[in-house]
Amino acid sequence: MIYIYNETTGKIRLQANAPINEVEFLLEEGEACIEGENVDNNTHYVEEGEFVAFPEKPNAYVEWDWENKEWFVSEQTLNTRKRVLKDNVDELRDAKNEEPILYEEVLFDADLKSIENIKGVVARIERGDGLTTGWSGWRAFDNSMHWSEQTAEEVLVHLHNISRALEDRKQALMVNAWQHKSNIDALETIEEIIAYDVTVDWIDNGN
């Protein structure tokens, strides 16, 4: 088997199953050819007339530097992986924002629909319309009912307290996310980026 390669970089461009004198017409400027057997041009290059295997690829994000004959990570790849980590941080922050929240030792739903329901009842009570007809209490995350015998004013206090707790949690999660993103910006190597754990160092949701 004949292998045609670039004399400067050693990169193998072509292989042909033919005598060497029959493939010389395929040579382009700056190229040479060498004989060999069962050499994979995706894992080898030529240096000083010998086939040389690439060193083991350390991770999936490296590229081969033909000038220096070594694996490297481009600035673009580093920035892309950092962006992926930051997107993961945003996803975690948003998911934690919708987890049930603990109030008076009870978990209450905190998804967008539940927050909309809280705002609706608060608005109703504050405009003087009291609790809804047939009020039977406020349903918790575990489907238990609460405050069924309490007055509109007492229920309003509870809902205000839950809203306040949700606001405080949202701000705390934003601070956690900002810190993670600052940490990610400071990462310098692909190894540090791969090892970075976005799931730690968040506030305890109490659930």
Short mmCIF file of C-alpha atoms in Angstrom, two decimals:
data_model
loop_
_atom_site.label_atom_id
_atom_site.label_comp_id
_atom_site.label_asym_id
_atom_site.label_seq_id
_atom_site.Cartn_x
_atom_site.Cartn_y
_atom_site.Cartn_z
CA MET A 1 0.00 0.00 0.00
CA ILE A 2 1.29 3.46 -0.95
CA TYR A 3 0.55 6.48 1.24
CA ILE A 4 0.76 10.02 -0.09
CA TYR A 5 1.47 12.64 2.56
CA ASN A 6 2.38 16.29 3.02
CA GLU A 7 6.11 16.63 3.60
CA THR A 8 5.69 19.61 5.94
CA THR A 9 2.88 18.39 8.18
CA GLY A 10 3.15 14.65 7.65
CA LYS A 11 -0.60 14.46 7.08
CA ILE A 12 -1.60 11.48 4.94
CA ARG A 13 -3.88 12.58 2.12
CA LEU A 14 -4.33 9.43 0.09
CA GLN A 15 -3.58 5.75 0.05
CA ALA A 16 -3.44 3.56 -3.04
CA ASN A 17 -3.04 -0.15 -3.56
CA ALA A 18 -0.53 0.06 -6.39
CA PRO A 19 3.23 0.08 -7.01
CA ILE A 20 4.93 3.30 -5.99
CA ASN A 21 5.94 4.20 -9.55
CA GLU A 22 2.28 4.04 -10.59
CA VAL A 23 1.02 6.59 -8.06
CA GLU A 24 3.73 9.24 -8.34
CA PHE A 25 1.60 11.14 -10.85
CA LEU A 26 -0.90 11.72 -8.04
CA LEU A 27 1.58 13.71 -6.00
CA GLU A 28 0.80 17.38 -5.53
CA GLU A 29 3.36 20.08 -4.73
CA GLY A 30 4.99 19.48 -1.35
CA GLU A 31 3.94 15.84 -1.18
CA ALA A 32 5.81 12.56 -1.04
CA CYS A 33 4.85 8.92 -0.83
CA ILE A 34 5.79 6.01 1.38
CA GLU A 35 5.08 2.31 1.43
CA GLY A 36 3.29 0.69 4.35
CA GLU A 37 0.82 -1.96 5.44
CA ASN A 38 -2.46 -1.56 7.33
CA VAL A 39 -1.77 2.01 8.42
CA ASP A 40 -4.84 4.05 9.30
CA ASN A 41 -4.41 7.59 8.01
CA ASN A 42 -6.86 8.79 10.67
CA THR A 43 -4.55 7.70 13.47
CA HIS A 44 -1.09 8.12 11.93
CA TYR A 45 1.08 10.69 10.23
CA VAL A 46 4.53 10.53 8.64
CA GLU A 47 7.63 12.01 10.21
CA GLU A 48 11.19 11.58 8.91
CA GLY A 49 10.04 8.80 6.61
CA GLU A 50 8.32 6.79 9.34
CA PHE A 51 4.71 6.28 10.33
CA VAL A 52 3.94 7.79 13.72
CA ALA A 53 0.76 7.11 15.69
CA PHE A 54 -1.13 10.03 17.18
CA PRO A 55 -0.90 10.10 20.99
CA GLU A 56 -4.07 8.98 22.76
CA LYS A 57 -6.89 11.47 22.40
CA PRO A 58 -7.50 12.82 25.92
CA ASN A 59 -11.13 13.82 25.41
CA ALA A 60 -13.75 14.43 22.75
CA TYR A 61 -13.09 18.18 22.48
CA VAL A 62 -9.49 18.27 21.27
CA GLU A 63 -8.23 18.89 17.74
CA TRP A 64 -4.93 17.87 16.18
CA ASP A 65 -2.30 20.58 15.74
CA TRP A 66 -0.38 19.55 12.62
CA GLU A 67 2.35 22.11 13.15
CA ASN A 68 3.23 21.07 16.70
CA LYS A 69 2.03 17.46 16.44
CA GLU A 70 -0.11 17.59 19.55
CA TRP A 71 -3.71 17.71 20.66
CA PHE A 72 -5.11 21.12 21.56
CA VAL A 73 -8.42 22.74 22.43
CA SER A 74 -9.45 25.79 20.44
CA GLU A 75 -10.67 28.97 22.09
CA GLN A 76 -13.96 28.51 20.26
CA THR A 77 -14.42 25.05 21.76
CA LEU A 78 -13.64 26.33 25.26
CA ASN A 79 -16.18 29.13 24.89
CA THR A 80 -18.80 26.76 23.48
CA ARG A 81 -18.40 24.31 26.37
CA LYS A 82 -18.63 27.19 28.85
CA ARG A 83 -21.84 28.32 27.18
CA VAL A 84 -23.25 24.80 27.54
CA LEU A 85 -22.40 24.83 31.25
CA LYS A 86 -24.08 28.20 31.69
CA ASP A 87 -27.18 26.92 29.90
CA ASN A 88 -27.20 23.99 32.33
CA VAL A 89 -27.03 26.47 35.21
CA ASP A 90 -30.04 28.36 33.83
CA GLU A 91 -32.01 25.13 33.44
CA LEU A 92 -31.23 24.11 37.03
CA ARG A 93 -32.12 27.55 38.38
CA ASP A 94 -35.46 27.53 36.58
CA ALA A 95 -36.25 23.97 37.69
CA LYS A 96 -35.44 24.78 41.33
CA ASN A 97 -37.63 27.87 41.10
CA GLU A 98 -40.64 25.65 40.44
CA GLU A 99 -39.96 23.06 43.13
CA PRO A 100 -42.44 22.94 46.02
CA ILE A 101 -41.63 25.39 48.81
CA LEU A 102 -41.76 24.70 52.53
CA TYR A 103 -44.06 26.91 54.60
CA GLU A 104 -45.04 26.11 58.20
CA GLU A 105 -43.62 22.58 57.78
CA VAL A 106 -45.83 21.93 54.74
CA LEU A 107 -44.76 21.78 51.10
CA PHE A 108 -46.79 23.94 48.74
CA ASP A 109 -46.71 23.89 44.94
CA ALA A 110 -44.65 26.66 43.37
CA ASP A 111 -44.95 26.04 39.62
CA LEU A 112 -46.16 28.84 37.35
CA LYS A 113 -49.80 27.70 37.53
CA SER A 114 -49.72 27.63 41.33
CA ILE A 115 -48.18 31.10 41.49
CA GLU A 116 -50.92 32.33 39.17
CA ASN A 117 -53.51 30.82 41.54
CA ILE A 118 -51.89 32.53 44.53
CA LYS A 119 -51.95 35.89 42.76
CA GLY A 120 -55.59 35.38 41.80
CA VAL A 121 -56.81 34.64 45.33
CA VAL A 122 -54.68 37.45 46.79
CA ALA A 123 -56.17 39.93 44.28
CA ARG A 124 -59.70 38.73 45.08
CA ILE A 125 -59.28 39.13 48.83
CA GLU A 126 -57.50 42.49 48.53
CA ARG A 127 -60.33 43.96 46.46
CA GLY A 128 -62.77 42.93 49.19
CA ASP A 129 -64.48 39.94 47.56
CA GLY A 130 -63.37 37.48 50.24
CA LEU A 131 -62.79 33.80 49.61
CA THR A 132 -64.32 32.01 46.66
CA THR A 133 -67.76 30.48 46.96
CA GLY A 134 -67.47 26.95 48.28
CA TRP A 135 -64.01 27.57 49.72
CA SER A 136 -62.65 24.31 51.12
CA GLY A 137 -59.07 25.33 51.80
CA TRP A 138 -55.74 25.54 50.01
CA ARG A 139 -54.32 22.35 48.54
CA ALA A 140 -50.71 21.50 49.39
CA PHE A 141 -48.18 19.56 47.32
CA ASP A 142 -49.23 16.27 48.94
CA ASN A 143 -52.92 17.07 48.18
CA SER A 144 -53.74 17.76 51.84
CA MET A 145 -56.06 20.73 52.45
CA HIS A 146 -55.21 23.71 54.69
CA TRP A 147 -56.87 26.86 56.08
CA SER A 148 -60.40 25.63 55.29
CA GLU A 149 -61.76 27.16 58.52
CA GLN A 150 -59.73 30.35 58.43
CA THR A 151 -60.93 33.81 57.46
CA ALA A 152 -60.06 35.55 54.23
CA GLU A 153 -57.69 37.85 56.14
CA GLU A 154 -55.87 34.87 57.66
CA VAL A 155 -55.60 33.12 54.29
CA LEU A 156 -54.26 36.36 52.80
CA VAL A 157 -51.47 36.41 55.40
CA HIS A 158 -50.52 32.83 54.47
CA LEU A 159 -50.47 33.58 50.76
CA HIS A 160 -48.45 36.75 51.31
CA ASN A 161 -45.94 34.75 53.35
CA ILE A 162 -45.63 32.08 50.66
CA SER A 163 -45.23 34.78 47.98
CA ARG A 164 -42.51 36.43 50.03
CA ALA A 165 -40.73 33.11 50.50
CA LEU A 166 -40.91 32.47 46.75
CA GLU A 167 -39.47 35.92 46.02
CA ASP A 168 -36.63 35.37 48.49
CA ARG A 169 -35.91 31.94 47.02
CA LYS A 170 -35.91 33.30 43.47
CA GLN A 171 -33.37 35.95 44.40
CA ALA A 172 -31.17 33.44 46.24
CA LEU A 173 -31.23 31.08 43.25
CA MET A 174 -30.26 33.94 40.96
CA VAL A 175 -27.29 34.69 43.22
CA ASN A 176 -26.29 31.02 43.11
CA ALA A 177 -26.56 31.04 39.32
CA TRP A 178 -24.49 34.22 39.01
CA GLN A 179 -21.76 32.67 41.16
CA HIS A 180 -21.73 29.51 39.05
CA LYS A 181 -21.40 31.57 35.87
CA SER A 182 -18.57 33.59 37.41
CA ASN A 183 -16.84 30.33 38.33
CA ILE A 184 -17.32 29.03 34.78
CA ASP A 185 -15.85 32.20 33.27
CA ALA A 186 -12.71 31.63 35.36
CA LEU A 187 -12.15 28.08 34.06
CA GLU A 188 -9.07 27.93 31.83
CA THR A 189 -8.77 24.36 30.57
CA ILE A 190 -11.08 21.81 29.01
CA GLU A 191 -10.28 19.47 31.92
CA GLU A 192 -11.58 22.06 34.38
CA ILE A 193 -14.69 22.57 32.28
CA ILE A 194 -15.38 18.83 32.05
CA ALA A 195 -14.92 18.43 35.81
CA TYR A 196 -17.10 21.40 36.80
CA ASP A 197 -20.25 20.35 38.68
CA VAL A 198 -23.19 22.71 38.20
CA THR A 199 -25.41 20.67 40.55
CA VAL A 200 -23.68 21.74 43.77
CA ASP A 201 -23.72 24.98 45.76
CA TRP A 202 -27.41 25.83 45.50
CA ILE A 203 -29.58 26.94 48.39
CA ASP A 204 -31.47 24.25 50.26
CA ASN A 205 -35.06 24.43 49.08
CA GLY A 206 -36.19 22.72 52.26
CA ASN A 207 -37.93 19.98 50.37
#
